[in-house]
Tab-separated table of C-alpha atoms and ligand atoms in Angstrom:
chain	number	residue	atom	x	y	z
A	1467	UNK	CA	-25.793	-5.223	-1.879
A	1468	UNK	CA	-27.680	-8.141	-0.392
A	1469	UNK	CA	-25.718	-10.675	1.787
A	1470	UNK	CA	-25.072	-13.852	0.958
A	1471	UNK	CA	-26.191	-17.301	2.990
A	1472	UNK	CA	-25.296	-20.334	2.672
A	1473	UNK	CA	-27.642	-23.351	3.860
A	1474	UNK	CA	-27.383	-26.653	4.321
A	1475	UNK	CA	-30.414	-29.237	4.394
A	1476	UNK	CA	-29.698	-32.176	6.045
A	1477	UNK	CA	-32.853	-33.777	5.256
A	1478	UNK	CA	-32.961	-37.066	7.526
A	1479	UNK	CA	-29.606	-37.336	7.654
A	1480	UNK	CA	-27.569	-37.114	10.985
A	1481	UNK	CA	-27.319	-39.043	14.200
A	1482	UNK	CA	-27.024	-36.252	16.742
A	1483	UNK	CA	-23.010	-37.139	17.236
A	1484	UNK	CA	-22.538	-37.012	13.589
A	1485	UNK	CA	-24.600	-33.892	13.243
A	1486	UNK	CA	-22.193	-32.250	15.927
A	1487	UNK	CA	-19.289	-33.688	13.986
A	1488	UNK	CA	-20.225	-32.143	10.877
A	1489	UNK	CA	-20.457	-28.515	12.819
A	1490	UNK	CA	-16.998	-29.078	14.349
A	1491	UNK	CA	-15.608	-29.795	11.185
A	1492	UNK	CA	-17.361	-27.114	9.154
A	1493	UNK	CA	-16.681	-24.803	12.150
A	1494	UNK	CA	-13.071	-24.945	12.188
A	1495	UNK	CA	-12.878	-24.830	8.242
A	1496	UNK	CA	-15.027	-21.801	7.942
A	1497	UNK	CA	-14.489	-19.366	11.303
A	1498	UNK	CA	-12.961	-16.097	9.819
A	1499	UNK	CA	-15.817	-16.143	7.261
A	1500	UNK	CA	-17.936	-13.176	8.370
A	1501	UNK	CA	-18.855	-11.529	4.891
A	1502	UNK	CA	-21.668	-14.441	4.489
A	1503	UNK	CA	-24.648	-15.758	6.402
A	1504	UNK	CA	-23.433	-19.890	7.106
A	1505	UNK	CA	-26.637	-22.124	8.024
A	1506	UNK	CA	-27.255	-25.132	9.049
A	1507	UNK	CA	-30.927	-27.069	9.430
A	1508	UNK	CA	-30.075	-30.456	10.871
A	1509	UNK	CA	-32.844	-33.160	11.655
A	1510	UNK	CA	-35.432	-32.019	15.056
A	1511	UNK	CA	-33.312	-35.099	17.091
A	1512	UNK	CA	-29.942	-32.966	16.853
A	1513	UNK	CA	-31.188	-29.319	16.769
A	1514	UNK	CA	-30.595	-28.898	20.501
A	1515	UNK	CA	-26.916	-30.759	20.044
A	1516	UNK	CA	-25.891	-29.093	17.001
A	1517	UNK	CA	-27.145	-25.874	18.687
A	1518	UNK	CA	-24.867	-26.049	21.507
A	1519	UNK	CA	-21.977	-26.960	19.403
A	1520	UNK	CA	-22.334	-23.845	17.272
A	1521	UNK	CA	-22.197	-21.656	20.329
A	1522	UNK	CA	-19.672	-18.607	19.623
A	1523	UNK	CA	-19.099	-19.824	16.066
A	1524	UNK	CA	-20.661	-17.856	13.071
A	1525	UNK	CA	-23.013	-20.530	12.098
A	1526	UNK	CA	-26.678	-20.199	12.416
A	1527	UNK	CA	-29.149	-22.434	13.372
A	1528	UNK	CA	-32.568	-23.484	11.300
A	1529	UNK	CA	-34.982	-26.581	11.034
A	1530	UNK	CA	-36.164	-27.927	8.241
A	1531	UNK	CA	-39.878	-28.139	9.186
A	1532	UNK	CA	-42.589	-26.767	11.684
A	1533	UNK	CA	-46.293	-26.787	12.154
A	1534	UNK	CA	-47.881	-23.711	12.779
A	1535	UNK	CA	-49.720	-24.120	16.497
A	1536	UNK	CA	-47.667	-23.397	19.925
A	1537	UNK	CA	-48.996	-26.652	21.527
A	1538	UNK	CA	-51.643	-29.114	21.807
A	1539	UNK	CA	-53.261	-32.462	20.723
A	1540	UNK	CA	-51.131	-32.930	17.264
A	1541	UNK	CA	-49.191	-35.906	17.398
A	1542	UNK	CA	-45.649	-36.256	15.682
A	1543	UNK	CA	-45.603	-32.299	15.486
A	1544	UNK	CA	-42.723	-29.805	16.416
A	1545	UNK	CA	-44.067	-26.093	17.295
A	1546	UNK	CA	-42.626	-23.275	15.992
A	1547	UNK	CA	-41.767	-22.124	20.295
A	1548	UNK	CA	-40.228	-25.868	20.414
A	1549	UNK	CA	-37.977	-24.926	17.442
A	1550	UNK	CA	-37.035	-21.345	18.982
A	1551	UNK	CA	-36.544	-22.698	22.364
A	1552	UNK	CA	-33.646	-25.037	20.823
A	1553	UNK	CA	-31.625	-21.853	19.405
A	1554	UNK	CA	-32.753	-21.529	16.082
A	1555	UNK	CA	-33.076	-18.324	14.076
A	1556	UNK	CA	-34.621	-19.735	10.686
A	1557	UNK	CA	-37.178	-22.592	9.258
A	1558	UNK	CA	-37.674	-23.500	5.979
A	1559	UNK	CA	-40.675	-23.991	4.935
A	1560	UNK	CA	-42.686	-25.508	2.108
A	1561	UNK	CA	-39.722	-27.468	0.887
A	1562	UNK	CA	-40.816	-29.606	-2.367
A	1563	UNK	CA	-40.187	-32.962	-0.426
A	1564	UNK	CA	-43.038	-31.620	2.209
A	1565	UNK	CA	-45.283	-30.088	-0.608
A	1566	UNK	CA	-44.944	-34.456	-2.168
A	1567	UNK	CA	-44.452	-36.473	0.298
A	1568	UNK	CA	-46.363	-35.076	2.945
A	1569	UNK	CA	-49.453	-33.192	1.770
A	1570	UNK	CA	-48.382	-29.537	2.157
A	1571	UNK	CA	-50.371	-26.603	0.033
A	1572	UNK	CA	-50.245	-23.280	-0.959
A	1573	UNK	CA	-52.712	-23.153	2.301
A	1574	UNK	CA	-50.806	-24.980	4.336
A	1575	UNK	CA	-47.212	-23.378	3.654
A	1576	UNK	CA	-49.244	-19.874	4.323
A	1577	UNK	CA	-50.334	-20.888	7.355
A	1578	UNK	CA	-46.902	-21.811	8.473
A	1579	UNK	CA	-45.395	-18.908	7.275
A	1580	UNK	CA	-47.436	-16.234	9.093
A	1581	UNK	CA	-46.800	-18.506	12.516
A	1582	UNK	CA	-43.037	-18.647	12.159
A	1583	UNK	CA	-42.750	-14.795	11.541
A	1584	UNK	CA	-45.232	-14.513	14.794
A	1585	UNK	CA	-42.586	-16.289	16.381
A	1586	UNK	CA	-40.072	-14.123	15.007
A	1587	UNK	CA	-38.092	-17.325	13.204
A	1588	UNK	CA	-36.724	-16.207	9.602
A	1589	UNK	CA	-38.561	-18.035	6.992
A	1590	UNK	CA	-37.126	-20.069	4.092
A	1591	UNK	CA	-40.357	-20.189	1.572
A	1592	UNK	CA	-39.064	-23.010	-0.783
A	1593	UNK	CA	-41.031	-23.137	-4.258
A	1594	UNK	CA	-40.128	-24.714	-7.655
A	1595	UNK	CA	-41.810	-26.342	-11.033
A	1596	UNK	CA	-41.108	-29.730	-11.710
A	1597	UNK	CA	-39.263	-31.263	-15.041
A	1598	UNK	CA	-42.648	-31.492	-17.021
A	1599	UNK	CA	-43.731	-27.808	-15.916
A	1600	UNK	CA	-40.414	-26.279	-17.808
A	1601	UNK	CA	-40.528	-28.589	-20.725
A	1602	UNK	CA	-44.269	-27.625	-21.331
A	1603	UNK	CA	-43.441	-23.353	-20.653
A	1604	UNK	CA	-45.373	-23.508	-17.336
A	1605	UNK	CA	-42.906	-22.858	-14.812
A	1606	UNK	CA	-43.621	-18.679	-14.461
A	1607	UNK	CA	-47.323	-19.856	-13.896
A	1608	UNK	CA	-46.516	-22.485	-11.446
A	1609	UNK	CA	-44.186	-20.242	-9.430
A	1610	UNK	CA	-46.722	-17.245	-9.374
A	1611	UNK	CA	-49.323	-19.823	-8.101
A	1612	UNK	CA	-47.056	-20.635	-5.149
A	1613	UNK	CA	-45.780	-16.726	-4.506
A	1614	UNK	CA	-49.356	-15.399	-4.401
A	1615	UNK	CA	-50.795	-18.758	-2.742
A	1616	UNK	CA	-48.009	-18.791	0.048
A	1617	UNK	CA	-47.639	-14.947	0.631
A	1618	UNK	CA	-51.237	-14.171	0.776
A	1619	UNK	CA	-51.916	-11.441	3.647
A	1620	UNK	CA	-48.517	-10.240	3.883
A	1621	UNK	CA	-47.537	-7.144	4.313
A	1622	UNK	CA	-44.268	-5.429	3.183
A	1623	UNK	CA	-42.738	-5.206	6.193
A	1624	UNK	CA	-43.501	-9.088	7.297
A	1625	UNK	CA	-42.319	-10.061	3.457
A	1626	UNK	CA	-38.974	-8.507	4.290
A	1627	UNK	CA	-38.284	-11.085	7.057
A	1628	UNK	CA	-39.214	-14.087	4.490
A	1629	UNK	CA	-35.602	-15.269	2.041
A	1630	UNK	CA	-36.902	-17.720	-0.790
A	1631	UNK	CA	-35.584	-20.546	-2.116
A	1632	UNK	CA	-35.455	-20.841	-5.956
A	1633	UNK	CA	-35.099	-24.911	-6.000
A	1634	UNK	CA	-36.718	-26.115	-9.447
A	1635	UNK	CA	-37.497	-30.000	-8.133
A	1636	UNK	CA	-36.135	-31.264	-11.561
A	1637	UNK	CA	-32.184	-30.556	-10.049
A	1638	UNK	CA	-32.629	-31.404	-6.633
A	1639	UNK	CA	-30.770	-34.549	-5.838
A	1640	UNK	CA	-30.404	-35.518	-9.310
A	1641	UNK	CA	-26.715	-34.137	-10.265
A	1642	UNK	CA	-28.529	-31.824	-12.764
A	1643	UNK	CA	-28.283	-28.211	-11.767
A	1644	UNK	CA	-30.222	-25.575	-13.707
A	1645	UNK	CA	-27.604	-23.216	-15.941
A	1646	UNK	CA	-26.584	-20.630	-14.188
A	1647	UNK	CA	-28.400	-18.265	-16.924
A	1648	UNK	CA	-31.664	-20.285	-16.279
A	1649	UNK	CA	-31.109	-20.220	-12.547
A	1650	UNK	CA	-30.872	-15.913	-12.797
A	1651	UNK	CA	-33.356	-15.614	-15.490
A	1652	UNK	CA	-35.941	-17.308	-12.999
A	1653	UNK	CA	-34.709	-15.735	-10.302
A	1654	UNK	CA	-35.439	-12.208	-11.604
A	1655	UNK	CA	-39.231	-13.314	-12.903
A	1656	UNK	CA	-39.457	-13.884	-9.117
A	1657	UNK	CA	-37.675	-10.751	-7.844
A	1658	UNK	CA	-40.254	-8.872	-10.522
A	1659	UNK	CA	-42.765	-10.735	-9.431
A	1660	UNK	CA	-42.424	-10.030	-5.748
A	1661	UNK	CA	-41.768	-6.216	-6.934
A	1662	UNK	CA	-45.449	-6.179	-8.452
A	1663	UNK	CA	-46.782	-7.843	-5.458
A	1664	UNK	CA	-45.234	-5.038	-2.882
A	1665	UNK	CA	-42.850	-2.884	-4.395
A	1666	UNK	CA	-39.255	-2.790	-5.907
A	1667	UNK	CA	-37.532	-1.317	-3.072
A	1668	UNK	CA	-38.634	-4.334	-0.933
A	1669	UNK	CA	-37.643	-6.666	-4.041
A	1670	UNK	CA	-34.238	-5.702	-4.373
A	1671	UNK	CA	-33.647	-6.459	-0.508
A	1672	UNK	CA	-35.267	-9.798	-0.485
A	1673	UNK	CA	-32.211	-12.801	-0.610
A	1674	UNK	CA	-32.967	-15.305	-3.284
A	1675	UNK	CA	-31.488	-18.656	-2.664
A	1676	UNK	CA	-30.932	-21.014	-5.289
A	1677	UNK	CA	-31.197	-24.835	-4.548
A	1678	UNK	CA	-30.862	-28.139	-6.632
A	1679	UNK	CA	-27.513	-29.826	-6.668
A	1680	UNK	CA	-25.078	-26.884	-5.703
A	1681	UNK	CA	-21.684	-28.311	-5.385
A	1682	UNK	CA	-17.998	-26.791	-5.163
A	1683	UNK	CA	-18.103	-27.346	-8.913
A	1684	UNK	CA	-20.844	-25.643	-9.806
A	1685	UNK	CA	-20.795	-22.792	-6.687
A	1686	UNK	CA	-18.879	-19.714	-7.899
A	1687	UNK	CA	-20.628	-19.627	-11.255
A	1688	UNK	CA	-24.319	-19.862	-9.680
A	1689	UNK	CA	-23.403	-17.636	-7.081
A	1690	UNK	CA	-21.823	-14.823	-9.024
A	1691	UNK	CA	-24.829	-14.627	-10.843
A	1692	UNK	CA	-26.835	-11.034	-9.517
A	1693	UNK	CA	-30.470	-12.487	-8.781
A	1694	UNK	CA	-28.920	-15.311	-7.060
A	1695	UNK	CA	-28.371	-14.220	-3.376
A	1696	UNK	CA	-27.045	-18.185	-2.135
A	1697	UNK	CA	-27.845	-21.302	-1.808
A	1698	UNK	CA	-29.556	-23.863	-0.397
A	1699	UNK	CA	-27.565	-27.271	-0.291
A	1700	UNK	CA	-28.993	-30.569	0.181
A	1701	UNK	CA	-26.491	-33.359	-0.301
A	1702	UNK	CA	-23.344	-31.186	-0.484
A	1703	UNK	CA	-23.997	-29.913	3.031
A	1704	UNK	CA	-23.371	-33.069	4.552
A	1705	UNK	CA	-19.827	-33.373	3.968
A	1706	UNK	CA	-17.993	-30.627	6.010
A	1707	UNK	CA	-15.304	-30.126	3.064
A	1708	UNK	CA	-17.903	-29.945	0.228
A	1709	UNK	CA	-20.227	-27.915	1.902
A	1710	UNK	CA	-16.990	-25.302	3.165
A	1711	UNK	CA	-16.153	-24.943	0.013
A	1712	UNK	CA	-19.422	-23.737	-1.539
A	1713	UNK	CA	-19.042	-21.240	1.614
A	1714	UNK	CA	-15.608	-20.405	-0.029
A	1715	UNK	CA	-17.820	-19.917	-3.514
A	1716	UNK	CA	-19.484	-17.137	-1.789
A	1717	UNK	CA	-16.679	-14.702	-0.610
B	2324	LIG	P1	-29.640	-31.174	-3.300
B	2324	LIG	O1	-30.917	-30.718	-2.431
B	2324	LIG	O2	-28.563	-30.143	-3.093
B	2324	LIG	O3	-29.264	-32.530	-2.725
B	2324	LIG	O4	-30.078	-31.247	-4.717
B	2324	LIG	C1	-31.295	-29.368	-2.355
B	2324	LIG	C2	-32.542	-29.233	-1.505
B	2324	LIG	O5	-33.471	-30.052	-1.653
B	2324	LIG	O6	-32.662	-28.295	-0.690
Protein backbone atom coordinates (compact mmCIF):
# COMPACT_ATOMS: atom_id res chain seq x y z
CA UNK A 1 0.00 0.00 0.00
CA UNK A 2 1.72 3.24 -0.92
CA UNK A 3 1.00 6.37 1.25
CA UNK A 4 -0.68 9.08 0.24
CA UNK A 5 0.67 13.01 0.07
CA UNK A 6 -0.85 15.76 -0.37
CA UNK A 7 1.01 18.99 -1.83
CA UNK A 8 0.39 22.25 -2.19
CA UNK A 9 2.19 24.69 -4.77
CA UNK A 10 2.02 28.02 -3.90
CA UNK A 11 3.60 29.24 -6.92
CA UNK A 12 4.36 33.11 -6.22
CA UNK A 13 1.82 33.42 -4.03
CA UNK A 14 2.34 34.35 -0.27
CA UNK A 15 3.69 37.26 1.69
CA UNK A 16 5.61 35.50 4.44
CA UNK A 17 2.66 36.52 7.15
CA UNK A 18 0.10 35.17 4.87
CA UNK A 19 2.14 32.10 4.11
CA UNK A 20 2.29 31.48 8.02
CA UNK A 21 -1.42 32.19 8.12
CA UNK A 22 -2.27 29.68 5.69
CA UNK A 23 -0.13 26.92 7.89
CA UNK A 24 -1.96 27.99 11.07
CA UNK A 25 -5.10 27.60 9.51
CA UNK A 26 -4.42 24.38 7.62
CA UNK A 27 -2.62 23.22 10.82
CA UNK A 28 -5.39 23.39 13.14
CA UNK A 29 -7.91 21.95 10.46
CA UNK A 30 -5.80 18.98 9.65
CA UNK A 31 -3.64 17.83 13.05
CA UNK A 32 -5.01 14.26 13.83
CA UNK A 33 -4.40 13.42 10.14
CA UNK A 34 -1.47 11.00 10.34
CA UNK A 35 -2.53 8.26 7.68
CA UNK A 36 -1.25 10.85 4.82
CA UNK A 37 1.90 12.72 3.92
CA UNK A 38 0.52 16.86 4.13
CA UNK A 39 3.04 19.25 2.13
CA UNK A 40 3.49 22.43 1.68
CA UNK A 41 6.11 24.36 -0.92
CA UNK A 42 5.61 28.04 -0.23
CA UNK A 43 7.62 30.83 -2.16
CA UNK A 44 11.92 30.90 -1.09
CA UNK A 45 10.87 34.49 0.93
CA UNK A 46 8.61 32.43 3.49
CA UNK A 47 10.30 28.96 3.58
CA UNK A 48 12.21 29.83 6.75
CA UNK A 49 8.72 31.45 8.31
CA UNK A 50 6.44 28.85 7.23
CA UNK A 51 9.12 26.39 8.47
CA UNK A 52 9.06 27.52 11.92
CA UNK A 53 5.37 27.68 12.04
CA UNK A 54 5.02 24.03 11.09
CA UNK A 55 7.25 23.00 13.95
CA UNK A 56 5.54 19.91 15.87
CA UNK A 57 2.68 19.85 13.37
CA UNK A 58 2.47 16.98 10.73
CA UNK A 59 3.10 19.15 7.81
CA UNK A 60 6.16 18.93 5.76
CA UNK A 61 8.15 21.34 4.27
CA UNK A 62 9.28 21.61 0.30
CA UNK A 63 10.29 24.42 -2.26
CA UNK A 64 9.20 24.73 -5.38
CA UNK A 65 12.57 25.23 -7.16
CA UNK A 66 16.46 24.77 -6.76
CA UNK A 67 19.57 24.93 -8.82
CA UNK A 68 21.82 22.24 -8.59
CA UNK A 69 25.40 23.87 -7.21
CA UNK A 70 26.08 24.37 -3.24
CA UNK A 71 27.37 27.97 -3.80
CA UNK A 72 29.03 30.36 -5.95
CA UNK A 73 28.89 33.14 -8.65
CA UNK A 74 25.05 32.42 -9.88
CA UNK A 75 23.01 35.27 -9.31
CA UNK A 76 19.19 35.04 -8.35
CA UNK A 77 19.88 31.25 -7.42
CA UNK A 78 18.79 29.23 -4.24
CA UNK A 79 21.15 26.03 -3.51
CA UNK A 80 19.86 22.95 -2.78
CA UNK A 81 22.07 23.33 1.17
CA UNK A 82 20.16 26.90 1.27
CA UNK A 83 16.84 25.02 0.83
CA UNK A 84 17.82 22.17 3.48
CA UNK A 85 19.22 24.60 5.87
CA UNK A 86 15.56 26.29 6.03
CA UNK A 87 13.84 22.82 7.15
CA UNK A 88 12.75 21.39 4.12
CA UNK A 89 12.46 17.69 3.31
CA UNK A 90 11.27 17.86 -0.49
CA UNK A 91 11.74 20.05 -3.91
CA UNK A 92 9.93 19.79 -6.82
CA UNK A 93 11.48 19.89 -9.63
CA UNK A 94 10.97 20.35 -13.36
CA UNK A 95 7.54 21.79 -12.83
CA UNK A 96 5.94 22.70 -16.44
CA UNK A 97 5.92 26.51 -15.52
CA UNK A 98 9.99 26.13 -15.12
CA UNK A 99 10.32 23.72 -18.18
CA UNK A 100 8.17 27.30 -20.23
CA UNK A 101 8.86 30.04 -18.67
CA UNK A 102 12.23 29.61 -17.64
CA UNK A 103 14.28 27.42 -19.98
CA UNK A 104 14.49 24.12 -18.06
CA UNK A 105 15.34 20.63 -20.10
CA UNK A 106 15.35 17.17 -19.86
CA UNK A 107 19.25 18.14 -19.08
CA UNK A 108 18.64 20.56 -16.86
CA UNK A 109 15.83 18.84 -14.61
CA UNK A 110 18.54 15.76 -14.53
CA UNK A 111 21.00 17.73 -13.32
CA UNK A 112 18.86 19.00 -10.55
CA UNK A 113 17.60 15.87 -9.67
CA UNK A 114 20.84 13.96 -8.99
CA UNK A 115 21.95 17.26 -6.71
CA UNK A 116 18.83 17.29 -4.58
CA UNK A 117 19.06 13.46 -3.83
CA UNK A 118 23.00 14.28 -3.02
CA UNK A 119 21.56 16.51 -0.64
CA UNK A 120 19.27 14.02 0.56
CA UNK A 121 15.98 16.43 -0.29
CA UNK A 122 12.98 14.16 -1.70
CA UNK A 123 12.40 14.99 -5.23
CA UNK A 124 9.10 15.93 -6.92
CA UNK A 125 10.01 15.17 -10.85
CA UNK A 126 6.98 17.04 -12.44
CA UNK A 127 6.34 15.97 -16.24
CA UNK A 128 3.24 16.31 -18.50
CA UNK A 129 2.12 16.68 -22.44
CA UNK A 130 0.45 19.65 -23.36
CA UNK A 131 -3.32 19.97 -24.96
CA UNK A 132 -1.99 19.50 -28.62
CA UNK A 133 0.30 16.40 -27.57
CA UNK A 134 -3.06 14.34 -26.38
CA UNK A 135 -5.24 15.52 -29.15
CA UNK A 136 -2.55 14.39 -31.75
CA UNK A 137 -1.85 10.60 -29.61
CA UNK A 138 1.61 11.86 -28.52
CA UNK A 139 1.41 12.12 -24.94
CA UNK A 140 3.06 8.30 -24.06
CA UNK A 141 5.98 9.58 -26.35
CA UNK A 142 6.29 12.89 -24.76
CA UNK A 143 6.22 11.47 -21.22
CA UNK A 144 8.84 8.66 -22.04
CA UNK A 145 11.05 11.50 -23.48
CA UNK A 146 10.94 13.28 -20.11
CA UNK A 147 11.19 9.83 -17.80
CA UNK A 148 14.27 8.59 -19.69
CA UNK A 149 15.66 12.31 -20.31
CA UNK A 150 15.22 13.30 -16.51
CA UNK A 151 16.12 9.88 -14.85
CA UNK A 152 19.13 9.18 -16.87
CA UNK A 153 21.98 7.58 -14.53
CA UNK A 154 19.78 6.55 -11.85
CA UNK A 155 19.96 3.79 -10.10
CA UNK A 156 17.15 1.81 -8.35
CA UNK A 157 17.86 2.63 -5.14
CA UNK A 158 18.28 6.65 -5.86
CA UNK A 159 14.83 6.27 -8.11
CA UNK A 160 13.12 5.11 -4.94
CA UNK A 161 13.72 8.47 -3.19
CA UNK A 162 12.22 10.43 -6.42
CA UNK A 163 7.72 10.73 -6.15
CA UNK A 164 6.46 12.07 -9.66
CA UNK A 165 4.04 14.28 -10.50
CA UNK A 166 1.54 13.26 -13.25
CA UNK A 167 0.37 17.08 -14.12
CA UNK A 168 -0.75 17.04 -17.95
CA UNK A 169 -0.19 21.13 -18.53
CA UNK A 170 -3.59 21.17 -20.44
CA UNK A 171 -5.54 21.03 -16.62
CA UNK A 172 -3.30 22.99 -14.68
CA UNK A 173 -4.91 26.23 -13.73
CA UNK A 174 -7.51 25.96 -16.24
CA UNK A 175 -10.61 24.36 -14.18
CA UNK A 176 -10.25 21.33 -16.54
CA UNK A 177 -9.06 18.27 -14.72
CA UNK A 178 -8.19 15.12 -16.67
CA UNK A 179 -11.04 12.16 -15.97
CA UNK A 180 -10.20 10.32 -13.38
CA UNK A 181 -9.97 7.16 -15.89
CA UNK A 182 -7.52 9.26 -18.07
CA UNK A 183 -5.66 10.47 -15.01
CA UNK A 184 -5.06 6.33 -13.91
CA UNK A 185 -4.74 5.13 -17.37
CA UNK A 186 -1.62 7.55 -17.69
CA UNK A 187 -0.58 6.99 -14.55
CA UNK A 188 -0.05 3.23 -15.03
CA UNK A 189 1.81 3.81 -18.70
CA UNK A 190 4.17 5.62 -16.28
CA UNK A 191 4.25 3.12 -13.40
CA UNK A 192 5.00 0.43 -16.49
CA UNK A 193 7.18 2.54 -17.82
CA UNK A 194 9.31 3.12 -14.77
CA UNK A 195 8.91 -0.86 -14.20
CA UNK A 196 10.80 -1.43 -17.65
CA UNK A 197 13.29 1.14 -16.80
CA UNK A 198 14.28 -0.62 -13.22
CA UNK A 199 12.00 -3.14 -12.20
CA UNK A 200 8.35 -3.73 -10.94
CA UNK A 201 9.08 -4.14 -7.41
CA UNK A 202 10.57 -0.59 -7.38
CA UNK A 203 7.42 0.56 -9.58
CA UNK A 204 4.83 -0.44 -7.37
CA UNK A 205 6.57 1.59 -4.41
CA UNK A 206 7.10 4.73 -6.31
CA UNK A 207 4.05 7.53 -5.22
CA UNK A 208 2.46 8.97 -8.28
CA UNK A 209 0.99 12.34 -7.76
CA UNK A 210 -1.54 13.68 -9.90
CA UNK A 211 -1.71 17.52 -10.54
CA UNK A 212 -3.94 19.92 -12.68
CA UNK A 213 -6.89 21.52 -10.99
CA UNK A 214 -7.53 19.09 -7.96
CA UNK A 215 -10.23 20.56 -5.91
CA UNK A 216 -12.59 19.22 -2.97
CA UNK A 217 -14.91 18.47 -5.88
CA UNK A 218 -12.99 16.55 -7.84
CA UNK A 219 -10.52 14.93 -4.82
CA UNK A 220 -12.06 11.63 -3.65
CA UNK A 221 -12.75 10.40 -7.16
CA UNK A 222 -9.02 11.14 -8.48
CA UNK A 223 -7.66 9.93 -5.44
CA UNK A 224 -9.44 6.63 -5.08
CA UNK A 225 -8.21 5.82 -8.27
CA UNK A 226 -5.10 2.88 -7.67
CA UNK A 227 -2.19 4.47 -9.87
CA UNK A 228 -2.93 7.72 -8.38
CA UNK A 229 -0.88 7.94 -5.09
CA UNK A 230 -1.98 12.10 -4.39
CA UNK A 231 -1.84 15.14 -5.49
CA UNK A 232 -0.23 18.02 -6.25
CA UNK A 233 -2.42 21.27 -5.78
CA UNK A 234 -1.75 24.53 -7.23
CA UNK A 235 -4.55 27.00 -6.69
CA UNK A 236 -6.60 24.91 -4.22
CA UNK A 237 -3.69 24.90 -1.78
CA UNK A 238 -3.92 28.39 -1.12
CA UNK A 239 -7.04 28.50 0.67
CA UNK A 240 -6.61 26.62 4.04
CA UNK A 241 -10.35 25.16 3.79
CA UNK A 242 -10.05 24.02 0.13
CA UNK A 243 -6.82 22.66 0.36
CA UNK A 244 -7.96 20.65 4.04
CA UNK A 245 -10.45 19.25 2.42
CA UNK A 246 -8.64 17.57 -0.49
CA UNK A 247 -6.47 16.29 2.67
CA UNK A 248 -9.91 14.97 3.93
CA UNK A 249 -10.24 13.31 0.13
CA UNK A 250 -7.32 11.27 1.02
CA UNK A 251 -8.22 9.40 4.31
P1 LIG B 1 -3.50 23.91 -10.30
O1 LIG B 1 -1.90 23.77 -10.38
O2 LIG B 1 -3.98 23.02 -9.19
O3 LIG B 1 -3.73 25.39 -10.00
O4 LIG B 1 -4.05 23.50 -11.62
C1 LIG B 1 -1.27 22.53 -10.22
C2 LIG B 1 0.22 22.68 -10.38
O5 LIG B 1 0.67 23.40 -11.30
O6 LIG B 1 1.01 22.07 -9.62
Amino acid sequence: MRRLMIAGNWKMNKTVAEGVDLVRKLSYATNNITSLDILVCPTFTALKSVSEAIKGTNIKLGAQNMFWEESGAYTGEISPLMIKDVGCEYVIIGHSERREYFGETEETVNKKLKSALSYSLKPILCIGEKLAERESGATERVLETQIVGALDGFSAVEMEQIIIAYEPIWAIGTGKTATPEIADSTQKFIRDKIASIFNSQLANKIRILYGGSVKPENAKDLLSCENIDGALVGGASLDADKFAKIIEAGL
